[in-house]
mmCIF file with all atom_site columns, C-alpha atoms in Angstrom:
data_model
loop_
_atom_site.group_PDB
_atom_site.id
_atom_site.type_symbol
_atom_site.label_atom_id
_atom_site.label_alt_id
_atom_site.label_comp_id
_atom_site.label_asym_id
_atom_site.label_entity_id
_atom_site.label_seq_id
_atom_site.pdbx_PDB_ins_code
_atom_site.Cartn_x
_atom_site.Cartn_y
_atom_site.Cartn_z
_atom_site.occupancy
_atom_site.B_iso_or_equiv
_atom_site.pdbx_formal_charge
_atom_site.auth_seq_id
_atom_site.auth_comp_id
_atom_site.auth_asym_id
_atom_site.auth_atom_id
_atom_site.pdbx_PDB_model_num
ATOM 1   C CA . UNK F 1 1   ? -12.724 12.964 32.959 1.00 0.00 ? 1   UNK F CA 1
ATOM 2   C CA . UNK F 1 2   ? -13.053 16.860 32.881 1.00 0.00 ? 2   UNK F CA 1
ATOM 3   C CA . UNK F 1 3   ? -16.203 17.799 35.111 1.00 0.00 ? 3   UNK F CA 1
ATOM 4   C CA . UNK F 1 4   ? -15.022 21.419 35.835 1.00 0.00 ? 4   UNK F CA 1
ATOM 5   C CA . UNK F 1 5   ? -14.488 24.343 32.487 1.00 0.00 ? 5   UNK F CA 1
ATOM 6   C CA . UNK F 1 6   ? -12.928 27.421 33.398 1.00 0.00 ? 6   UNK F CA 1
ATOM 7   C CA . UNK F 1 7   ? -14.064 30.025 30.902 1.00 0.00 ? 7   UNK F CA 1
ATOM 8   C CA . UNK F 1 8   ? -12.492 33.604 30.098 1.00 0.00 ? 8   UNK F CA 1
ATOM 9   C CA . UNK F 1 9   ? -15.006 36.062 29.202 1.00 0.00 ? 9   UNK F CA 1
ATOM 10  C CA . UNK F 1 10  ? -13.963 38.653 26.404 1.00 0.00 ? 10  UNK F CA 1
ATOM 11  C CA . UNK F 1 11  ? -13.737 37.245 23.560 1.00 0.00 ? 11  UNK F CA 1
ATOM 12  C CA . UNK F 1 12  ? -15.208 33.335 24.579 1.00 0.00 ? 12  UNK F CA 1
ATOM 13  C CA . UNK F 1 13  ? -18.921 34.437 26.270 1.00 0.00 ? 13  UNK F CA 1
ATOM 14  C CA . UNK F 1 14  ? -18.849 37.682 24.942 1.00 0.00 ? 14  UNK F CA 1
ATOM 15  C CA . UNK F 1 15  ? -17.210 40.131 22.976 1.00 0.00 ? 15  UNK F CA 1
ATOM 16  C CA . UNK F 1 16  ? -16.600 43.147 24.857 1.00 0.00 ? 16  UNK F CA 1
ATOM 17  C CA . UNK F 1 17  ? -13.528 44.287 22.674 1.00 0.00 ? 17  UNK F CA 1
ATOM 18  C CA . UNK F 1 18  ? -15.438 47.394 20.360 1.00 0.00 ? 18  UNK F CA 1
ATOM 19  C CA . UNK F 1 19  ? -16.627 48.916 23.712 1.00 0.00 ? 19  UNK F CA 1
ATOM 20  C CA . UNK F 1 20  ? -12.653 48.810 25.733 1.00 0.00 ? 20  UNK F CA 1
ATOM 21  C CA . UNK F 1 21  ? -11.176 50.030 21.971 1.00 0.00 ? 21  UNK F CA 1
ATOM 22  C CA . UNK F 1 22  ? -13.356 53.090 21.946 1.00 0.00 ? 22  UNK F CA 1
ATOM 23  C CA . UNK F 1 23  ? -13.361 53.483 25.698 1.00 0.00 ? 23  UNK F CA 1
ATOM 24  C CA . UNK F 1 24  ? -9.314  53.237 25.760 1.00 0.00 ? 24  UNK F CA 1
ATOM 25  C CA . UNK F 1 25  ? -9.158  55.063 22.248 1.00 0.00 ? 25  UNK F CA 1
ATOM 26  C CA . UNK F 1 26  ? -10.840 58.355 24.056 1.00 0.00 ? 26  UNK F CA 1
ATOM 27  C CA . UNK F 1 27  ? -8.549  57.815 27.081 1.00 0.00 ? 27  UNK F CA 1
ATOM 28  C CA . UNK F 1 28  ? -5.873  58.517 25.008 1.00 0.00 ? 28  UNK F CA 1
ATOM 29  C CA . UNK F 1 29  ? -6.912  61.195 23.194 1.00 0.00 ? 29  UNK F CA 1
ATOM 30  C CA . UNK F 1 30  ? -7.587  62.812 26.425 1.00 0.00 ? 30  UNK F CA 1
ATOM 31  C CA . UNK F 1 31  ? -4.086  61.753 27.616 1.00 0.00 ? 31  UNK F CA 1
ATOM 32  C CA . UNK F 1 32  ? -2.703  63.212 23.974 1.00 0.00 ? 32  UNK F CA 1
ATOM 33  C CA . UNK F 1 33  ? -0.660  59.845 23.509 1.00 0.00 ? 33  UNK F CA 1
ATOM 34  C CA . UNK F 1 34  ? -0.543  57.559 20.531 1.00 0.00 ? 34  UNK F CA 1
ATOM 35  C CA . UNK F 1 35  ? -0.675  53.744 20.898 1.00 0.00 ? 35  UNK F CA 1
ATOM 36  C CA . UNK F 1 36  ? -0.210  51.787 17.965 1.00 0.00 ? 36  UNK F CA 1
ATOM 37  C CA . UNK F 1 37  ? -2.244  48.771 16.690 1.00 0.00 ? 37  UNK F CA 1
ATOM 38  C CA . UNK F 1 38  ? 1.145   46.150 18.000 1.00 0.00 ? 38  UNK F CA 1
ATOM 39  C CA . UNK F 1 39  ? 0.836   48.044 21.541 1.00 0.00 ? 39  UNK F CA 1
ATOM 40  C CA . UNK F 1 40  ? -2.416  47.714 22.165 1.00 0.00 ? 40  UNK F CA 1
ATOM 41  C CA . UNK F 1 41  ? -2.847  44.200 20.924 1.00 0.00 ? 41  UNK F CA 1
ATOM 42  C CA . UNK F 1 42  ? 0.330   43.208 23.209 1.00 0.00 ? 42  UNK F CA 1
ATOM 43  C CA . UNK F 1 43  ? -2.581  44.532 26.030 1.00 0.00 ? 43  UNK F CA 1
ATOM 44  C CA . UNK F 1 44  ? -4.976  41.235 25.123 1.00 0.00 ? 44  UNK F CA 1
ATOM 45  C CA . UNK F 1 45  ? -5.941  39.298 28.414 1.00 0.00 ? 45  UNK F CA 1
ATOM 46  C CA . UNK F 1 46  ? -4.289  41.759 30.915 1.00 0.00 ? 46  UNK F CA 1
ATOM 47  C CA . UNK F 1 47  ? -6.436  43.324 33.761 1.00 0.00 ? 47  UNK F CA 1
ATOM 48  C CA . UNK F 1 48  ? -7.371  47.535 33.062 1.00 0.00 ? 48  UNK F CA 1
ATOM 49  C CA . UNK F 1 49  ? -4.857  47.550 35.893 1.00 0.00 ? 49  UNK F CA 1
ATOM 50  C CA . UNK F 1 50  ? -1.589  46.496 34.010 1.00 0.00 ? 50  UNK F CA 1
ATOM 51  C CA . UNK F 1 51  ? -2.496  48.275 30.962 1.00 0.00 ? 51  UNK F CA 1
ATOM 52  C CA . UNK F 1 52  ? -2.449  51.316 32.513 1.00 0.00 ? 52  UNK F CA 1
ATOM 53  C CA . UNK F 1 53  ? 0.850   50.536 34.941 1.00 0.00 ? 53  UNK F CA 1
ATOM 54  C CA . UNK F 1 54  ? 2.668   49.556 31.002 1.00 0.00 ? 54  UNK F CA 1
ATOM 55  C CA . UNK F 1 55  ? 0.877   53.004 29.321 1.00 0.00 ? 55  UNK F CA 1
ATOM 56  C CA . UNK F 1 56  ? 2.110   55.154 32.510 1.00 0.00 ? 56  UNK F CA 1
ATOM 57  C CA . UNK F 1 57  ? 5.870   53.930 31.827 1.00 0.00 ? 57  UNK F CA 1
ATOM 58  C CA . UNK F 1 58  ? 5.742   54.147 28.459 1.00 0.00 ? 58  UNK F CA 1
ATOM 59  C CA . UNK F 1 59  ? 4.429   57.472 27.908 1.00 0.00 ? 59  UNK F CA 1
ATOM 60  C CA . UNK F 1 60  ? 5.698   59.010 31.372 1.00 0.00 ? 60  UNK F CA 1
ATOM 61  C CA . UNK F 1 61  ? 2.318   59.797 32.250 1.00 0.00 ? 61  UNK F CA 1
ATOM 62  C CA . UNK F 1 62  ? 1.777   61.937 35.417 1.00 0.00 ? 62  UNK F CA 1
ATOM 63  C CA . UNK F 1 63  ? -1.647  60.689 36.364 1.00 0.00 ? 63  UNK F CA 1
ATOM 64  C CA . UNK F 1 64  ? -1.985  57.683 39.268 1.00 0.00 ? 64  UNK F CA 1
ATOM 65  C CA . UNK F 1 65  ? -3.050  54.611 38.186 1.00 0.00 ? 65  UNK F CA 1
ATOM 66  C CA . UNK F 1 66  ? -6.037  54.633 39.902 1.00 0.00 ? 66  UNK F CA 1
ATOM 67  C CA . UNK F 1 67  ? -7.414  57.543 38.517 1.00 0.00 ? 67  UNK F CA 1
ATOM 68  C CA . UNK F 1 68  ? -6.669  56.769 35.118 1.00 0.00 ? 68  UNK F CA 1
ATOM 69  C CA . UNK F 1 69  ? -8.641  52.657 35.781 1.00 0.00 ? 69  UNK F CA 1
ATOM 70  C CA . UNK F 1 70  ? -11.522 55.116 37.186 1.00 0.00 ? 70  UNK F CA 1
ATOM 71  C CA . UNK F 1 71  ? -11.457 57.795 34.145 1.00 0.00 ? 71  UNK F CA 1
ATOM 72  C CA . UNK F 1 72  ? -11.416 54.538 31.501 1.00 0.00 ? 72  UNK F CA 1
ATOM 73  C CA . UNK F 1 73  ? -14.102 52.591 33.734 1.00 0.00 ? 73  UNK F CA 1
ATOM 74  C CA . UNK F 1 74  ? -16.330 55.650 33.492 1.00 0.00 ? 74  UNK F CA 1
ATOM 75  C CA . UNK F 1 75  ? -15.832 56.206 29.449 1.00 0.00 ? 75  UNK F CA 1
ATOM 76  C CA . UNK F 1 76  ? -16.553 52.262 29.082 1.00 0.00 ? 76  UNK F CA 1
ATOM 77  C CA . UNK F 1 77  ? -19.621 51.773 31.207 1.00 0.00 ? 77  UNK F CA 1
ATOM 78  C CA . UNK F 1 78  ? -21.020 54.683 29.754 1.00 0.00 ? 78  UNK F CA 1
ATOM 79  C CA . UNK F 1 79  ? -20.650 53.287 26.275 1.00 0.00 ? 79  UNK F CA 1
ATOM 80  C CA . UNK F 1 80  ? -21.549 49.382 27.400 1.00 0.00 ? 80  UNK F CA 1
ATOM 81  C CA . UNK F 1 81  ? -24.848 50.773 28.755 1.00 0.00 ? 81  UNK F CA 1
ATOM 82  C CA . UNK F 1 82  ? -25.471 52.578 25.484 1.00 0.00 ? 82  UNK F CA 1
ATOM 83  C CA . UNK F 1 83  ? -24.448 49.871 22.913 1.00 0.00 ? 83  UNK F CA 1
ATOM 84  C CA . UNK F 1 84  ? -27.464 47.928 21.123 1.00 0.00 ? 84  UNK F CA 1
ATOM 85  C CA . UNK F 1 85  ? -25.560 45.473 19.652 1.00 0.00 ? 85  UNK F CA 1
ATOM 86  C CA . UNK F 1 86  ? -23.670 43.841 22.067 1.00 0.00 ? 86  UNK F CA 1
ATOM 87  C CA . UNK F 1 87  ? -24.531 40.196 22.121 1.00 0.00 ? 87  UNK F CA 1
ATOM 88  C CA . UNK F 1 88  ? -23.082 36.605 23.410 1.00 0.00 ? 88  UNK F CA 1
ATOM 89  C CA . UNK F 1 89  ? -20.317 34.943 20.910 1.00 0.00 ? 89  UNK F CA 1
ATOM 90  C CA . UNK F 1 90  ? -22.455 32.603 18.731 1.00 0.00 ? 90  UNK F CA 1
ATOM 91  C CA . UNK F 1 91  ? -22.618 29.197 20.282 1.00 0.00 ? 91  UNK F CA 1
ATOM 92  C CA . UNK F 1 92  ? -21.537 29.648 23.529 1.00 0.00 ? 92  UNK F CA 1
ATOM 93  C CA . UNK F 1 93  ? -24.947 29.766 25.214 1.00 0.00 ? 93  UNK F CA 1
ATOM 94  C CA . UNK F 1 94  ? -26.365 26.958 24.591 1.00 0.00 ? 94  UNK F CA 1
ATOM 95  C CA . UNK F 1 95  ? -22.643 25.074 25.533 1.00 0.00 ? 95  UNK F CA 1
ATOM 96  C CA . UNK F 1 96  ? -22.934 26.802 28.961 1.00 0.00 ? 96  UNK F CA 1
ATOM 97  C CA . UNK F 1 97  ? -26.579 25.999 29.147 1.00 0.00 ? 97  UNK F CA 1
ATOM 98  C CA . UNK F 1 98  ? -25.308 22.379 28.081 1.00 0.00 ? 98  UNK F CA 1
ATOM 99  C CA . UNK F 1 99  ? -22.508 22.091 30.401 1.00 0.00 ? 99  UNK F CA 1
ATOM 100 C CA . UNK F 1 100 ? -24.845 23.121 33.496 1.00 0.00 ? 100 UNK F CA 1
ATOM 101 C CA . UNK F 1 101 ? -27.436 20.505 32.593 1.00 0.00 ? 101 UNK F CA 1
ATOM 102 C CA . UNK F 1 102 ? -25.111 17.854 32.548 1.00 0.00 ? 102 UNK F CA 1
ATOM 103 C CA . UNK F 1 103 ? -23.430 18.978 36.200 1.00 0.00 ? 103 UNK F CA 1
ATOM 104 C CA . UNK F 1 104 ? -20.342 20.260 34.773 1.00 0.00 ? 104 UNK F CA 1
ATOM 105 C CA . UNK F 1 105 ? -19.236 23.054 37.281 1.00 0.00 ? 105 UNK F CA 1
ATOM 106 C CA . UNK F 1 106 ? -18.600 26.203 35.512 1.00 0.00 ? 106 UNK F CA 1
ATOM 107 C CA . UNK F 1 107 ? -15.852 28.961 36.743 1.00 0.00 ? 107 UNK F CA 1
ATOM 108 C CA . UNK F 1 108 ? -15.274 32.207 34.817 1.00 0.00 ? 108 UNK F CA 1
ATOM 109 C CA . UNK F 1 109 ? -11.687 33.562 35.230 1.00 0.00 ? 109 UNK F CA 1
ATOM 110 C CA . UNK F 1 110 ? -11.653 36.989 33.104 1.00 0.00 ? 110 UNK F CA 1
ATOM 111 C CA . UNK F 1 111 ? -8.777  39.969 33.412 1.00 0.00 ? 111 UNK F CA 1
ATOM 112 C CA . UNK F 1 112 ? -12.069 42.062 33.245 1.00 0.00 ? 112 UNK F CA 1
ATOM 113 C CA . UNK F 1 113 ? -13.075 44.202 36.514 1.00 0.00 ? 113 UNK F CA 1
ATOM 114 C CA . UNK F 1 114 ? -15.602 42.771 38.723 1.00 0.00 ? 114 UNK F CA 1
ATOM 115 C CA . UNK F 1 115 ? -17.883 45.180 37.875 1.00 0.00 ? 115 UNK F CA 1
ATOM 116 C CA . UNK F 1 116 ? -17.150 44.309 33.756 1.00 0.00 ? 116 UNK F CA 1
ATOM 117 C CA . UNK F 1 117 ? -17.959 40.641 34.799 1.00 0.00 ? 117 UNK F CA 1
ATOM 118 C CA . UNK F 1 118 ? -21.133 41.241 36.330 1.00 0.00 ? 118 UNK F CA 1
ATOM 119 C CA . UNK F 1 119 ? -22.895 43.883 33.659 1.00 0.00 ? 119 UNK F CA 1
ATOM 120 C CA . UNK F 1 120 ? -22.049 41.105 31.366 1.00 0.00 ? 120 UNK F CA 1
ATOM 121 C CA . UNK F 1 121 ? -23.786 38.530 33.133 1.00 0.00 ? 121 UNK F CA 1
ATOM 122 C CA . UNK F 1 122 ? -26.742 40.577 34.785 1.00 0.00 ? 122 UNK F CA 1
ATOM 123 C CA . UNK F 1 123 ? -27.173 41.805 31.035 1.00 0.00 ? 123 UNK F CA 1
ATOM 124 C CA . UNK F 1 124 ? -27.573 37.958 29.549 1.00 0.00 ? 124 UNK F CA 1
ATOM 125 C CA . UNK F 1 125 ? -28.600 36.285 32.852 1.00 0.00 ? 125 UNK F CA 1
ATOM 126 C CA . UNK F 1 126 ? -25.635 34.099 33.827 1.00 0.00 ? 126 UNK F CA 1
ATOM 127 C CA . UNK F 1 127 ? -25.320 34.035 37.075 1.00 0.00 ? 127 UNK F CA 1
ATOM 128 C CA . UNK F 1 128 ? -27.179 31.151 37.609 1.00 0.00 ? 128 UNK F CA 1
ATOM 129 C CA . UNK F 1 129 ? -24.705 28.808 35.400 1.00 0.00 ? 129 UNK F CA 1
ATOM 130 C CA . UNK F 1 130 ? -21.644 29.358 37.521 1.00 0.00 ? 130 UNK F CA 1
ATOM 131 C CA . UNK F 1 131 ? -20.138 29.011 40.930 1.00 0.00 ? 131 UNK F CA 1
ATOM 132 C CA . UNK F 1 132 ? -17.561 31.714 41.014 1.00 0.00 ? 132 UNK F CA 1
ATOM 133 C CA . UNK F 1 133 ? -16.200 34.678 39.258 1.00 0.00 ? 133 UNK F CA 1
ATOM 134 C CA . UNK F 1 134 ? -12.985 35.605 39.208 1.00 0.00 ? 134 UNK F CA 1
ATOM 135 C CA . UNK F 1 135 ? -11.067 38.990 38.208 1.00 0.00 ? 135 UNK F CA 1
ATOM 136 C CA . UNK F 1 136 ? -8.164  39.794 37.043 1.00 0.00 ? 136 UNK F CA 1
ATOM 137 C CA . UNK F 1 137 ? -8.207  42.758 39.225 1.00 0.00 ? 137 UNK F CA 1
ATOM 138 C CA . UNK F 1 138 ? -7.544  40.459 42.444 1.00 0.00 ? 138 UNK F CA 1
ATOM 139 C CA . UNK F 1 139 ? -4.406  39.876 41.025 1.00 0.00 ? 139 UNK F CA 1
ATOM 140 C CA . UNK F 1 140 ? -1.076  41.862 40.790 1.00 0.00 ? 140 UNK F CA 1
ATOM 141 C CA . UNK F 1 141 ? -0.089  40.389 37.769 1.00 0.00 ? 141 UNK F CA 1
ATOM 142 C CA . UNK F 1 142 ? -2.077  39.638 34.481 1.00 0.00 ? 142 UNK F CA 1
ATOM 143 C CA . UNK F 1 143 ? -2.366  36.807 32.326 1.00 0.00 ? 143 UNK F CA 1
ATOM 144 C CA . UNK F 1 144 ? 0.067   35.084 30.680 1.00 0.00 ? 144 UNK F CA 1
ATOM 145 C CA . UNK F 1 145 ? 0.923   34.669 34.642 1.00 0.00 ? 145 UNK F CA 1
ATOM 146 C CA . UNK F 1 146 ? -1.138  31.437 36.144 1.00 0.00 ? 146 UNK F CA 1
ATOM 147 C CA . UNK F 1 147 ? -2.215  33.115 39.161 1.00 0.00 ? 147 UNK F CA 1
ATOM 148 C CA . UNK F 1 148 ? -5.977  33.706 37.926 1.00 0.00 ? 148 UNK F CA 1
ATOM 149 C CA . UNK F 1 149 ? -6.249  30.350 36.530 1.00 0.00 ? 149 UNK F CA 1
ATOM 150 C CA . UNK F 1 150 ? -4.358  28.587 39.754 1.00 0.00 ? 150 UNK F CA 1
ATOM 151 C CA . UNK F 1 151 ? -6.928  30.487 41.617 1.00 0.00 ? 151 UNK F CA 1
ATOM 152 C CA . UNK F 1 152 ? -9.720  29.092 39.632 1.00 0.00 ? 152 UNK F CA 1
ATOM 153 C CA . UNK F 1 153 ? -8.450  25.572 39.981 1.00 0.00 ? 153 UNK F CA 1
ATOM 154 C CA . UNK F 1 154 ? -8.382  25.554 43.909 1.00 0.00 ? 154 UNK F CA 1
ATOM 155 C CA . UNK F 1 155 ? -12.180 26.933 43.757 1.00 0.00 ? 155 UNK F CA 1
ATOM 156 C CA . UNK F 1 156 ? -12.957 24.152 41.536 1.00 0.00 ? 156 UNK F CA 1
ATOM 157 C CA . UNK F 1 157 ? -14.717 21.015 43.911 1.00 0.00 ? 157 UNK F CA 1
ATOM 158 C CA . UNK F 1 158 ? -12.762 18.681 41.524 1.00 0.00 ? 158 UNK F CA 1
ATOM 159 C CA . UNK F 1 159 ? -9.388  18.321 41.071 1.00 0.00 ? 159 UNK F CA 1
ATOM 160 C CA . UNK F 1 160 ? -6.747  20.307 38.564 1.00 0.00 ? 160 UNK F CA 1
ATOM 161 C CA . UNK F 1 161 ? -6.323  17.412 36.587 1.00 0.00 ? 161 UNK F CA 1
ATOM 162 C CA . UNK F 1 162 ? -10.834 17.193 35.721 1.00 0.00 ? 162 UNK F CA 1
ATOM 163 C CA . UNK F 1 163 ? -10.617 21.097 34.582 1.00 0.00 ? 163 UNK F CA 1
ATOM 164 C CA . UNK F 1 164 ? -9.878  22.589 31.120 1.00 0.00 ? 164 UNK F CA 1
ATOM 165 C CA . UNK F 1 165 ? -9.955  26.636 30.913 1.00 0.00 ? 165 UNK F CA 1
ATOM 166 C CA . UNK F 1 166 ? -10.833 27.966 27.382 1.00 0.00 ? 166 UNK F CA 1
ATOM 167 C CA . UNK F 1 167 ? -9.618  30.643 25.931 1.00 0.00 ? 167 UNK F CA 1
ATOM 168 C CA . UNK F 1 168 ? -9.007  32.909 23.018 1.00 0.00 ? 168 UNK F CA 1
ATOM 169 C CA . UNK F 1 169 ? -5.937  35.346 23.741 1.00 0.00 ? 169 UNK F CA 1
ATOM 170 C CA . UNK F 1 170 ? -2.222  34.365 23.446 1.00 0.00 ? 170 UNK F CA 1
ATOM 171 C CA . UNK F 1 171 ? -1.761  35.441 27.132 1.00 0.00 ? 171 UNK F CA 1
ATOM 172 C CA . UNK F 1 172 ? -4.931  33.258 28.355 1.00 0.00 ? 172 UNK F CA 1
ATOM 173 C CA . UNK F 1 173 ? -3.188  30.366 26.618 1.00 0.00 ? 173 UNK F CA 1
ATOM 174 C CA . UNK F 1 174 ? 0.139   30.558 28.057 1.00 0.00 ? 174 UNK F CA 1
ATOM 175 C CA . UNK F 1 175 ? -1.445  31.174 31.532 1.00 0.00 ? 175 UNK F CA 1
ATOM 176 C CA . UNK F 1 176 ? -3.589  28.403 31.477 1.00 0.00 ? 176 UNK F CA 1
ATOM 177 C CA . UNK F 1 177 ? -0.863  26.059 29.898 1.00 0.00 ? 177 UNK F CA 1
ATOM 178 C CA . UNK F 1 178 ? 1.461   28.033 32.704 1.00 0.00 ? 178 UNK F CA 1
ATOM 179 C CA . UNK F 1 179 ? -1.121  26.845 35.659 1.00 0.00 ? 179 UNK F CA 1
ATOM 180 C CA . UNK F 1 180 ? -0.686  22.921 34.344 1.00 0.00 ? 180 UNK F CA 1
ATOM 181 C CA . UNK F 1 181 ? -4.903  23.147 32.997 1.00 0.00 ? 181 UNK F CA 1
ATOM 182 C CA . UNK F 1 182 ? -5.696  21.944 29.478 1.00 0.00 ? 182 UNK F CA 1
ATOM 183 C CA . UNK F 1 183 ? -6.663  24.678 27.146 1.00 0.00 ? 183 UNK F CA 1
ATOM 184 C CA . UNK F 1 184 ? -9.096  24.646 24.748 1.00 0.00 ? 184 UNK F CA 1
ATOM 185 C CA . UNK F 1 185 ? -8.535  27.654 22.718 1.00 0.00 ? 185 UNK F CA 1
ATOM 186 C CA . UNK F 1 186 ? -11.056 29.343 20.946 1.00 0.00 ? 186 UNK F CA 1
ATOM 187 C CA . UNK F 1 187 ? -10.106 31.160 17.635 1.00 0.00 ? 187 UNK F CA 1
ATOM 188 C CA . UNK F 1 188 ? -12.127 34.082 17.506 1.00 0.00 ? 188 UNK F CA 1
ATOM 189 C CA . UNK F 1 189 ? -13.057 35.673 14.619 1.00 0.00 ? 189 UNK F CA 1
ATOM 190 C CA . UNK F 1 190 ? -12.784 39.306 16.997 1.00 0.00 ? 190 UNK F CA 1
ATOM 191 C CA . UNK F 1 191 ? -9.749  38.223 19.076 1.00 0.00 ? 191 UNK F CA 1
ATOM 192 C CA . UNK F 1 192 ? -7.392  39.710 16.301 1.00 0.00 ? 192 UNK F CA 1
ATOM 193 C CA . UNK F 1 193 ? -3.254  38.340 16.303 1.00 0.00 ? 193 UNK F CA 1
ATOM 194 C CA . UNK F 1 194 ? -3.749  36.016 18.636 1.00 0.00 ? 194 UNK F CA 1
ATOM 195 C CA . UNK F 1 195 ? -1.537  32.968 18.917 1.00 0.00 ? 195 UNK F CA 1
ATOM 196 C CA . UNK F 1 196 ? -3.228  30.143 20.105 1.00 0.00 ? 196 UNK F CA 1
ATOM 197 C CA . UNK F 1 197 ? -0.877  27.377 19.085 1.00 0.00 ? 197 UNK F CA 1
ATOM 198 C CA . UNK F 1 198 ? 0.604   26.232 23.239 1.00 0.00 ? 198 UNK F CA 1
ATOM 199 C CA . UNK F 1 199 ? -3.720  25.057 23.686 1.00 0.00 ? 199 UNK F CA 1
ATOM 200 C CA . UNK F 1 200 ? -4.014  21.821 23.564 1.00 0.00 ? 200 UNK F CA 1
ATOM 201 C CA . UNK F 1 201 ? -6.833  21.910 21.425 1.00 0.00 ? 201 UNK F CA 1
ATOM 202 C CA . UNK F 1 202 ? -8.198  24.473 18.897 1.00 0.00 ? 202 UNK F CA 1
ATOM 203 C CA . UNK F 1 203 ? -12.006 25.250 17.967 1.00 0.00 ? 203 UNK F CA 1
ATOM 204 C CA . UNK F 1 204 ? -13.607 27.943 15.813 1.00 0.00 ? 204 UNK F CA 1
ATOM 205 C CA . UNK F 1 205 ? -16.934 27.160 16.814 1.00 0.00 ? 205 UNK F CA 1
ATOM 206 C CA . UNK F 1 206 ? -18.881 26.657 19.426 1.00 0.00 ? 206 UNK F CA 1
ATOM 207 C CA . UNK F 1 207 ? -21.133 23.906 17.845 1.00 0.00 ? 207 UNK F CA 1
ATOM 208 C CA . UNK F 1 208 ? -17.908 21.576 17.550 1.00 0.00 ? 208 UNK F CA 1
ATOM 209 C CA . UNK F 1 209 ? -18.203 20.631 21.149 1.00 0.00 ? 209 UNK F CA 1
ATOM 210 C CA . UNK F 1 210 ? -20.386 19.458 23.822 1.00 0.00 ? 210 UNK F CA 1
ATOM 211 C CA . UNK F 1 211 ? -20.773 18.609 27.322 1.00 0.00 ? 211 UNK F CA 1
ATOM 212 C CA . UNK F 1 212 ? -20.221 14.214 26.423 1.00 0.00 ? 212 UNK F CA 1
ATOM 213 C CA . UNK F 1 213 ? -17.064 15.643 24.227 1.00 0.00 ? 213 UNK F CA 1
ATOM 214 C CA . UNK F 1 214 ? -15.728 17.924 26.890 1.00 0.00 ? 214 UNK F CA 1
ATOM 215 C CA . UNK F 1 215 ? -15.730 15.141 29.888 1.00 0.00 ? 215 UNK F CA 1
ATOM 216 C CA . UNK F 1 216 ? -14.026 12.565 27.457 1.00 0.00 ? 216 UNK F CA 1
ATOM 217 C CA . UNK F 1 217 ? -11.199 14.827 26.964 1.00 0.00 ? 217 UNK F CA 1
ATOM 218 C CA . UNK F 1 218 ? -7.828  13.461 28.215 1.00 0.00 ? 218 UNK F CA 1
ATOM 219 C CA . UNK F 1 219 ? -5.406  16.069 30.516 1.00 0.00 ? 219 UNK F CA 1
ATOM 220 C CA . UNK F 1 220 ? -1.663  15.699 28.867 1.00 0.00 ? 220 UNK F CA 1
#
């Protein structure tokens, strides 16, 4: 029986996505570089750090990593802290709100910064719902590597084999399938290209499970 879910953020609790797009989009106009549509999609579920270690070799760029993550950190929470209309994916609140109530732990394992993470949930009030965070920035490689969701596992007071992670980016998938974890993806209408077909199981919605349908699920 599952008893722990390991949740991604962007994209499954909340879609972040319009605020990184313009927040990378005026990086690289102030870089002068052009990144296609493919390019940056390939970017989907990697931590700020690796994009900007893949931009930097691809466009030779002379500027340390660290001080581009800062510049782009500084264009996004500047936009996050002016943007009405950000709001939690339909659905998932009242599953996390579910899941608590019926003594699921919850775990979120994101490629977002810590600092991402936790404007998202001081914004909607979620700290209370889980026992850890985890960022992609603790780790030297990004998603589709296991190493976030291996992490999350071992935090987990259960073992591997009662967690699921859910996800909705082709690189969460294969991470999470990667760390040996079932994978529920989630195919989200703003997670755009994304293959999702390695989960084990696929939703659109939110309202299509619960916490009685999530502990009956079966690990394969």
């Amino acid at each position: 029986m599952i008893h722990t879910v390991i949740f991604d953020m962007d994209g499954v609790i909340v879609d972040t996505e319009p605020v990184h797009h313009y927040a990378y989009q005026q990086h690289f106009k102030e870089l002068n570089i052009s990144v296609t549509d493919e390019i940056y999609a390939s970017f989907t579920g990697n931590s700020t750090r690796n994009v900007f270690q893949k931009l930097k070799n691809l466009y030779a760029l002379d500027q340390d990593v660290e001080s581009l993550i800062l510049r782009k950190r500084h264009l996004f929470n500047d936009a996050f802290d002016s943007k009405p209309d950000l709001f939690l994916i339909d659905g998932v609140e009242n599953l996390i709100k579910d899941l608590f109530h019926n003594d699921f732990q919850l775990i979120v394992a994101s490629s977002a910064s810590k600092s991402t993470i936790n404007k998202v949930f001081n914004r909607f009030h979620l700290h209370p719902y889980f026992s850890h965070i985890v960022s992609g920035e603790d780790f030297p490689q990004s998603k589709p590597h296991p190493a976030i969701f291996e992490y999350a596992a071992n935090l987990s007071i259960h073992p591997k084999d009662n967690c699921i992670v859910i996800e909705d980016s082709t690189n969460g998938v294969i991470a999470s399938k990667a760390a040996g974890i079932y994978c529920l993806g989630y195919r989200s209408e703003n997670s755009k290209n994304q293959d999702l077909s390695l989960a084990n199981q696929i939703i659109s919605n939110f309202n299509e499970i619960d916490a009685q349908k999530i502990r009956l699920i079966k690990q394969i």
